[in-house]
Tab-separated table of N, CA, C and O in Angstrom:
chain	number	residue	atom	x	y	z
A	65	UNK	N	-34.278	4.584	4.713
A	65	UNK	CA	-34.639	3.269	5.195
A	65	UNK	C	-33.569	2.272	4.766
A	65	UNK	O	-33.266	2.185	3.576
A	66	UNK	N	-32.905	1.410	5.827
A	66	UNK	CA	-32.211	0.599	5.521
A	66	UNK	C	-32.808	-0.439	4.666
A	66	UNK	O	-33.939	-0.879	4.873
A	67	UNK	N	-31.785	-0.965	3.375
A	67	UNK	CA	-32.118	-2.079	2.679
A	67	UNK	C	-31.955	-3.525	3.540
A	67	UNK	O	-30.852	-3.718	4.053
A	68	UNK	N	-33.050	-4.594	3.729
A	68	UNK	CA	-32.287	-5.647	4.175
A	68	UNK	C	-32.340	-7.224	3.412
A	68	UNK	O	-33.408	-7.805	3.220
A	69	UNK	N	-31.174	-7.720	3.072
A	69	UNK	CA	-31.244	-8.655	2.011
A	69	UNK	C	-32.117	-10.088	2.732
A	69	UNK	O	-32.046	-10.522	3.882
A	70	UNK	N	-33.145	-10.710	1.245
A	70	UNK	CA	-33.322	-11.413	1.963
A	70	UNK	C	-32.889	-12.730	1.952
A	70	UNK	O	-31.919	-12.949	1.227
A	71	UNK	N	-33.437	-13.822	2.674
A	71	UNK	CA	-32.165	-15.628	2.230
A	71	UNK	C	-31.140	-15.291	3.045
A	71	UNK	O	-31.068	-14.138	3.470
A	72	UNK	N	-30.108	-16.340	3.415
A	72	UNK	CA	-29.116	-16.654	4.269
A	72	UNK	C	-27.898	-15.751	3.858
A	72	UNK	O	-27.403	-15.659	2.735
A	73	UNK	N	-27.557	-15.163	4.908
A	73	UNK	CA	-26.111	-14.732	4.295
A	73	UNK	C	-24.952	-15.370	3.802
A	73	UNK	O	-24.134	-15.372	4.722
A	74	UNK	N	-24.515	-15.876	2.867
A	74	UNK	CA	-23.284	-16.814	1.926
A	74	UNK	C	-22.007	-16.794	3.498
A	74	UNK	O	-21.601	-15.806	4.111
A	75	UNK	N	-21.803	-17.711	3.643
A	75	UNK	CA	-20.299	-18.418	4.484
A	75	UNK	C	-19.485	-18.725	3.324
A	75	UNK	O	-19.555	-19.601	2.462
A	76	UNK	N	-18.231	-17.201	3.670
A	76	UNK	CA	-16.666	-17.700	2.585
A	76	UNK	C	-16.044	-18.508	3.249
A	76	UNK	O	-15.662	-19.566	2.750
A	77	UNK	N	-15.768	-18.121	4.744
A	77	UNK	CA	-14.945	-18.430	5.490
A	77	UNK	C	-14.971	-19.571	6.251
A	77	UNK	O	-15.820	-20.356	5.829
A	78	UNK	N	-14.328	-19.994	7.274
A	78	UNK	CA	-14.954	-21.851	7.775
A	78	UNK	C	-15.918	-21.042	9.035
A	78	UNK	O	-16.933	-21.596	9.459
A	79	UNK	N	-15.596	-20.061	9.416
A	79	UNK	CA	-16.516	-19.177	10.886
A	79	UNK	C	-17.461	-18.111	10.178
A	79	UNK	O	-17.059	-17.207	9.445
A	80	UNK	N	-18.844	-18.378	10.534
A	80	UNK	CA	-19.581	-17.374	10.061
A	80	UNK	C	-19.166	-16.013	10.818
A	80	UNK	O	-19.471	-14.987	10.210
A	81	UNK	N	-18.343	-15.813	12.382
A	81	UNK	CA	-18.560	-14.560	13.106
A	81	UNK	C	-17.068	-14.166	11.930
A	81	UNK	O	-16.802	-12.989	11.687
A	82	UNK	N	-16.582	-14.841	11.571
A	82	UNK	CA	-15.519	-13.829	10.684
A	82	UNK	C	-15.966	-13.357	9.640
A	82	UNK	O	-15.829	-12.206	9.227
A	83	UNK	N	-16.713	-14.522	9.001
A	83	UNK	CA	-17.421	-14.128	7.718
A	83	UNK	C	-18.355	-12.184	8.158
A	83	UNK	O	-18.115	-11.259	7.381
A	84	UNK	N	-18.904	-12.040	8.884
A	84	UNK	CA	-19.714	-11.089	9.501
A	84	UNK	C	-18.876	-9.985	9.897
A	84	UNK	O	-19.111	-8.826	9.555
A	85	UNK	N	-17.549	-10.458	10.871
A	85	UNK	CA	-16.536	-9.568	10.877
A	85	UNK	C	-15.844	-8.691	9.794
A	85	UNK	O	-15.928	-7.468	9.680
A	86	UNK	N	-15.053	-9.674	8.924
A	86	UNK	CA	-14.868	-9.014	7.153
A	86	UNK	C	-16.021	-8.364	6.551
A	86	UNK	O	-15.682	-7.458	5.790
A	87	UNK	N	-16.965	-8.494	6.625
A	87	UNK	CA	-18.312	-7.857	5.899
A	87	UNK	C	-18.307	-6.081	6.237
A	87	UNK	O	-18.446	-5.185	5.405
A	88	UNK	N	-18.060	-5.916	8.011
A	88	UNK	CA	-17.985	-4.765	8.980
A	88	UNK	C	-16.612	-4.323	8.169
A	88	UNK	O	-16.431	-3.112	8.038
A	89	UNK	N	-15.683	-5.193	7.644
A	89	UNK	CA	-14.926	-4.443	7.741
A	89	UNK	C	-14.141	-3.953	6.509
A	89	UNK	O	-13.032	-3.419	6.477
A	90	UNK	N	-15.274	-4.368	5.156
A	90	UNK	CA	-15.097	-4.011	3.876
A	90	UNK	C	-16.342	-2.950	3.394
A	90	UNK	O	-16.478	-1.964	2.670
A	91	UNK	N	-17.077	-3.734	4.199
A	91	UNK	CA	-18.556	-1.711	4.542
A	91	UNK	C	-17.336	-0.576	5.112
A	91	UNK	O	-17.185	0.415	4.399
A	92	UNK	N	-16.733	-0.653	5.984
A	92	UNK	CA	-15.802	0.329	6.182
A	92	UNK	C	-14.602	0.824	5.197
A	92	UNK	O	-14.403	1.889	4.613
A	93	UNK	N	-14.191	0.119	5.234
A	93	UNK	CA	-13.064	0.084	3.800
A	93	UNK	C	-13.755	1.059	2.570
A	93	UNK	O	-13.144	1.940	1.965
A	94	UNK	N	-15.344	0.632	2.332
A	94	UNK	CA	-15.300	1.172	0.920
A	94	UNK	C	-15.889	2.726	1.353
A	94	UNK	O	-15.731	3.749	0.687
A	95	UNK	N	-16.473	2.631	2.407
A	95	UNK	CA	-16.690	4.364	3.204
A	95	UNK	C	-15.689	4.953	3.473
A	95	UNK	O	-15.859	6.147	3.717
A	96	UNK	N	-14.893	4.659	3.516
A	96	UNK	CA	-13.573	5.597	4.020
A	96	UNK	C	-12.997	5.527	2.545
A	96	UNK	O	-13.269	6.639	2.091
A	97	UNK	N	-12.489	4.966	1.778
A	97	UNK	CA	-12.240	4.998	0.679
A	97	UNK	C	-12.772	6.058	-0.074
A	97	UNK	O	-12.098	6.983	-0.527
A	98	UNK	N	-14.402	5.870	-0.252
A	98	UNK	CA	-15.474	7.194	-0.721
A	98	UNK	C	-14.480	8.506	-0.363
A	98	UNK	O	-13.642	9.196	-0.942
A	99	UNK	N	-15.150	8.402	1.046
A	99	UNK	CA	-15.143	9.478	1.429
A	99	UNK	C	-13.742	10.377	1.422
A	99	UNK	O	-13.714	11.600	1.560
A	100	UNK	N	-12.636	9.552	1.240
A	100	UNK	CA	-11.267	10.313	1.399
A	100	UNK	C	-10.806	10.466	-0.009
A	100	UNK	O	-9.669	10.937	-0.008
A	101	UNK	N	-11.157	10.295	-0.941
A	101	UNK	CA	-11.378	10.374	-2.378
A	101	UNK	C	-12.046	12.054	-2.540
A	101	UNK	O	-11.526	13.068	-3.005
A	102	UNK	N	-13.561	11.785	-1.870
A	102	UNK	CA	-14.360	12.922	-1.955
A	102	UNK	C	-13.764	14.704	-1.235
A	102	UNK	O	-13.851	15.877	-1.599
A	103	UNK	N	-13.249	14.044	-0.215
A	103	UNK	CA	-12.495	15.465	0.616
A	103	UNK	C	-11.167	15.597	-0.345
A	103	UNK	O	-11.011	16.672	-0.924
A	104	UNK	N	-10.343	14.698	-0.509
A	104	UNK	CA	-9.063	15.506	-1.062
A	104	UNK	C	-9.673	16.273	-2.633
A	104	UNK	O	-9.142	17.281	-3.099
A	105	UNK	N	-10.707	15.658	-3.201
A	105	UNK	CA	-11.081	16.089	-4.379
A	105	UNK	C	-11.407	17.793	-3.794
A	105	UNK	O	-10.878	18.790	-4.287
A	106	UNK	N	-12.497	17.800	-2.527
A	106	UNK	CA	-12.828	19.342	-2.186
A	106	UNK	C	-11.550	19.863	-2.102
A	106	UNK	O	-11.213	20.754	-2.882
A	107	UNK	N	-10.808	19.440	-1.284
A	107	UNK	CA	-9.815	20.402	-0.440
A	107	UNK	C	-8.890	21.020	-1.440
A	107	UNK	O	-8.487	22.177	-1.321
A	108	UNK	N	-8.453	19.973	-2.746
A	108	UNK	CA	-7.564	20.384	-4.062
A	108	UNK	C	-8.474	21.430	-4.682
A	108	UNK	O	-7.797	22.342	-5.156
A	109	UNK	N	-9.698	21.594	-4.829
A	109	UNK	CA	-10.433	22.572	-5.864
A	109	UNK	C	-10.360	23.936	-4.773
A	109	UNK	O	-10.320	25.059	-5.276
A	110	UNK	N	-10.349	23.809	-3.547
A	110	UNK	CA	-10.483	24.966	-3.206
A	110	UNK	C	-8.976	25.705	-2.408
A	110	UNK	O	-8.974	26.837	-1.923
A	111	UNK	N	-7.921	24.884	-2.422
A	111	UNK	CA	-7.015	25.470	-2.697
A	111	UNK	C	-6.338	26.052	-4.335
A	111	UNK	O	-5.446	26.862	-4.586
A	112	UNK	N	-7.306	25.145	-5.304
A	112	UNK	CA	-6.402	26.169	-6.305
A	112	UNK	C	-7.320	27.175	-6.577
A	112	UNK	O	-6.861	28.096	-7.252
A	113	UNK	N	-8.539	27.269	-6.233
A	113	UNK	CA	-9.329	28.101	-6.463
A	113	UNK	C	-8.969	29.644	-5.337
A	113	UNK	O	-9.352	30.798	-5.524
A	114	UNK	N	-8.297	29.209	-4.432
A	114	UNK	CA	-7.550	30.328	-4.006
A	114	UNK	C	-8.817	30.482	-2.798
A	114	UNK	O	-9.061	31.641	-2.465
A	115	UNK	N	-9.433	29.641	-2.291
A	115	UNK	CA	-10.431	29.888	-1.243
A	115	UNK	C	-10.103	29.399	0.126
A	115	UNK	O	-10.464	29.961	1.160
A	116	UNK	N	-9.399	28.324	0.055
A	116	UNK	CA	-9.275	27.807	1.712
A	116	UNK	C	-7.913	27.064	1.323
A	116	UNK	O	-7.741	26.296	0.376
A	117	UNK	N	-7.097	27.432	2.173
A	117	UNK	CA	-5.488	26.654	2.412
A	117	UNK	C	-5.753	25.597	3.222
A	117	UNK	O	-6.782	25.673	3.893
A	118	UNK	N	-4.766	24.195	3.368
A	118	UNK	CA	-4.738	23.295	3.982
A	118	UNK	C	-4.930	24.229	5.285
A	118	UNK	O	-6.021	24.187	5.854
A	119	UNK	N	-3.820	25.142	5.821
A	119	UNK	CA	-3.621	24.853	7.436
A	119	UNK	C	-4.697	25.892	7.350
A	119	UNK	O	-4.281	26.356	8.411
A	120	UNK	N	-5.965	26.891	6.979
A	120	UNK	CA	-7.251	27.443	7.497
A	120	UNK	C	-7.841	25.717	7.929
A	120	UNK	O	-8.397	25.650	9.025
A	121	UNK	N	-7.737	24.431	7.145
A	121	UNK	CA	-8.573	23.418	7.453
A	121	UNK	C	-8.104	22.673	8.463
A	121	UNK	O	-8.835	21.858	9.027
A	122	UNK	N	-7.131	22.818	8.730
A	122	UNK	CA	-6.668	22.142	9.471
A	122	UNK	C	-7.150	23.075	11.089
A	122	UNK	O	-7.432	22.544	12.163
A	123	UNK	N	-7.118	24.254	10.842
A	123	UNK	CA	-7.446	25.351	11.914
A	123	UNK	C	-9.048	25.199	12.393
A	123	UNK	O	-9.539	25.837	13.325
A	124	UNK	N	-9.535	24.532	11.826
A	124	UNK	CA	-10.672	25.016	11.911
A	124	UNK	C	-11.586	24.590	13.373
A	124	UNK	O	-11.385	23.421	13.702
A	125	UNK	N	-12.398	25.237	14.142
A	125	UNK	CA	-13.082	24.686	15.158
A	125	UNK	C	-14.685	24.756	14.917
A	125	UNK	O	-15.269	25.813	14.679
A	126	UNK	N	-15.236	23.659	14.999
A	126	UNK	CA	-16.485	23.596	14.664
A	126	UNK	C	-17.386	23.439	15.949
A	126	UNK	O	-17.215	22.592	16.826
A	127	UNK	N	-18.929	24.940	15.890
A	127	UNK	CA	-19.595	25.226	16.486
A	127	UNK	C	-20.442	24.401	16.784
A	127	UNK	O	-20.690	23.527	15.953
A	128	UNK	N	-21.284	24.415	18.291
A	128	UNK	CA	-22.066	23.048	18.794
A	128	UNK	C	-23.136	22.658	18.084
A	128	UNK	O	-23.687	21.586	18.335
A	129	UNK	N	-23.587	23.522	17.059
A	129	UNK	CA	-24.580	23.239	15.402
A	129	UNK	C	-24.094	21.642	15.106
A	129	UNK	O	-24.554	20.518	15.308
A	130	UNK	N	-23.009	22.175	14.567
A	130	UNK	CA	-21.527	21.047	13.897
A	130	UNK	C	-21.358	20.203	14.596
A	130	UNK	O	-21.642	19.119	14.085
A	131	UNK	N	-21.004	20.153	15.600
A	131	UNK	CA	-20.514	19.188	16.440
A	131	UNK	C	-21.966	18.259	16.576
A	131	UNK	O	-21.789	17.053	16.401
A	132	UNK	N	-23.333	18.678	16.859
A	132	UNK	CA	-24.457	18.013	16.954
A	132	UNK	C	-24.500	17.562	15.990
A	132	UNK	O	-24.653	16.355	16.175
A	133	UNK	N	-24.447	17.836	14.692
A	133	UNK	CA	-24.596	17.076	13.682
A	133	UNK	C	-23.817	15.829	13.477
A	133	UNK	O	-24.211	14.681	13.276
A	134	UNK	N	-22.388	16.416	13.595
A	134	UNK	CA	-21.821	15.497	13.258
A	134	UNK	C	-22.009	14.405	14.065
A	134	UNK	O	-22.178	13.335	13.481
A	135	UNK	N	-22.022	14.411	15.336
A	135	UNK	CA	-22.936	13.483	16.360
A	135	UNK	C	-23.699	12.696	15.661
A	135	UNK	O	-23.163	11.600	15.499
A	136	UNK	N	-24.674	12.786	15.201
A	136	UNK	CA	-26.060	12.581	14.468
A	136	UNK	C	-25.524	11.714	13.496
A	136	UNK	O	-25.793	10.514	13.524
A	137	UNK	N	-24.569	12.358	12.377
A	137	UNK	CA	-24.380	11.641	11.576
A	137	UNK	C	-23.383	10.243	11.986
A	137	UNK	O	-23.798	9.168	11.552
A	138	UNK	N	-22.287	10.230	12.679
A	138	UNK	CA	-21.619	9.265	13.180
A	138	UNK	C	-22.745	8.623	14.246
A	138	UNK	O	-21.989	8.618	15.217
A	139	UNK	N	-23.414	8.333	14.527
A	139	UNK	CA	-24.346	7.392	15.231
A	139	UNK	C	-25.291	6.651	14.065
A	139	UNK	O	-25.709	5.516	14.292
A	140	UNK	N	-25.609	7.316	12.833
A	140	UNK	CA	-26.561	6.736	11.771
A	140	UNK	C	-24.937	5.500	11.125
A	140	UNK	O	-25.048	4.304	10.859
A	141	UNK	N	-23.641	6.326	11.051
A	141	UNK	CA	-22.884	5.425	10.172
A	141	UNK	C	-22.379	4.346	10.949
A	141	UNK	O	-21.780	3.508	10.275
A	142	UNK	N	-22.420	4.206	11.709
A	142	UNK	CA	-21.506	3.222	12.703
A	142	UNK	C	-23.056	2.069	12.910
A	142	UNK	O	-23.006	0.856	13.119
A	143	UNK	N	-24.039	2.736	12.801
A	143	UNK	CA	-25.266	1.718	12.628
A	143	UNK	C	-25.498	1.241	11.733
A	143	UNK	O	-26.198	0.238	11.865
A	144	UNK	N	-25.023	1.683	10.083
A	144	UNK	CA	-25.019	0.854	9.089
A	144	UNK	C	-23.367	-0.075	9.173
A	144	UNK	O	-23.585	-1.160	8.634
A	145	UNK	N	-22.130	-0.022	9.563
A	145	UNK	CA	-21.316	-0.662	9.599
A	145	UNK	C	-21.810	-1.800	10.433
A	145	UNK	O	-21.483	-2.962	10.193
A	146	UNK	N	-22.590	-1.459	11.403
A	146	UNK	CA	-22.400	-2.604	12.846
A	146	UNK	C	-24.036	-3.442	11.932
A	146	UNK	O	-24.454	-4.414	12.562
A	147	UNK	N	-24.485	-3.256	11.206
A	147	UNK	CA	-25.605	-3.789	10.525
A	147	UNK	C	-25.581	-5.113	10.924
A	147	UNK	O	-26.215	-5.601	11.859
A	148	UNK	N	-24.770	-5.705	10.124
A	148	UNK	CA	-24.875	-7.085	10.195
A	148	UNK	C	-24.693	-7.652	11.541
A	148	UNK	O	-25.407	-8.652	11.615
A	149	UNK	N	-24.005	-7.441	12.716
A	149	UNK	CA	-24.480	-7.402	14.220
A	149	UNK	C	-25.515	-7.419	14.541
A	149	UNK	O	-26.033	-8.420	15.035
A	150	UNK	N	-26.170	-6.222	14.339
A	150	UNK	CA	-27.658	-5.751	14.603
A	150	UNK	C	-28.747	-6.716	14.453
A	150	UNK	O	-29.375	-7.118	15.432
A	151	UNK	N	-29.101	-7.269	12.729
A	151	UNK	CA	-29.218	-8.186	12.052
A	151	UNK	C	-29.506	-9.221	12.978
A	151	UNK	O	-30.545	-9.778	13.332
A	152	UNK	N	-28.121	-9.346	13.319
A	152	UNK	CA	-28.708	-11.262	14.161
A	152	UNK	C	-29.078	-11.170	15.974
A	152	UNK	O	-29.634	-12.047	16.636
A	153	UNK	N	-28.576	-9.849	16.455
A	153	UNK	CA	-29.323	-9.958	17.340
A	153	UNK	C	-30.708	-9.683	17.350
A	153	UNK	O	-31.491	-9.997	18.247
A	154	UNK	N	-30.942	-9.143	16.413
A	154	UNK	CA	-32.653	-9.192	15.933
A	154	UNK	C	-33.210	-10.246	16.086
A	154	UNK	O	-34.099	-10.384	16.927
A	155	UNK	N	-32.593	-11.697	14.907
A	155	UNK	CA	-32.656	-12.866	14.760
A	155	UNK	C	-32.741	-13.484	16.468
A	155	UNK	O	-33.674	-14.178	16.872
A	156	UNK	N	-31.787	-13.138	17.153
A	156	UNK	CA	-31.641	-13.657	18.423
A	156	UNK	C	-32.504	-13.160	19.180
A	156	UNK	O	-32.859	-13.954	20.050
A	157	UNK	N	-33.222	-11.719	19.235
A	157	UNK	CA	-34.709	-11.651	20.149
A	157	UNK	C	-35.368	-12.347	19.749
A	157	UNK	O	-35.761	-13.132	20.613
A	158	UNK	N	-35.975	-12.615	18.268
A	158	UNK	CA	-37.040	-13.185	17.618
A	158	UNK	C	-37.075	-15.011	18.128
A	158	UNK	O	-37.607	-16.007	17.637
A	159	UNK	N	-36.396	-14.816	19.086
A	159	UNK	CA	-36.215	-16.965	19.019
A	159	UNK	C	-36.656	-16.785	20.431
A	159	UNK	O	-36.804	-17.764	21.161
């Protein structure tokens, strides 16, 4: 379940749609950050562990299981990035 804060969202900027824009685009920043932290950490343990070489990963083709998922999952993340969008067109049915 998404968290949603409550009270006005803080204006840094002189435009709230930038203020909202930067928000999308430091939620992204710190997910990709995570996450490319988290894979080179896998990919180093299991090349010295002598289990999977870069180019097997780089080779790899993933079955329509995989591919559905990953589907699945890139539609849940791109809905927490676009949040704050979401958010006010909410605000904007509700009027």
């Amino acid at each position: 379940m998404t968290k949603i804060a409550k009270g006005k969202r803080p204006v840094y900027l002189d435009n709230p749609q930038i203020d909202k824009l930067l928000a999308i685009v430091m939620a992204l920043t710190g997910e990709v950050s995570v996450l490319h932290e988290r894979l080179d950490t896998v990919e180093r343990l299991l090349e010295v562990k002598g289990i999977l070489s870069p180019s097997e990963i780089e080779a790899y083709e993933p079955d329509a299981k995989v591919i559905k998922e990953r589907e699945q999952w890139r539609a849940e993340y791109i809905a927490r990035v676009l949040r704050v969008v979401q958010e006010e067109l909410e605000i904007l049915n509700r009027s």
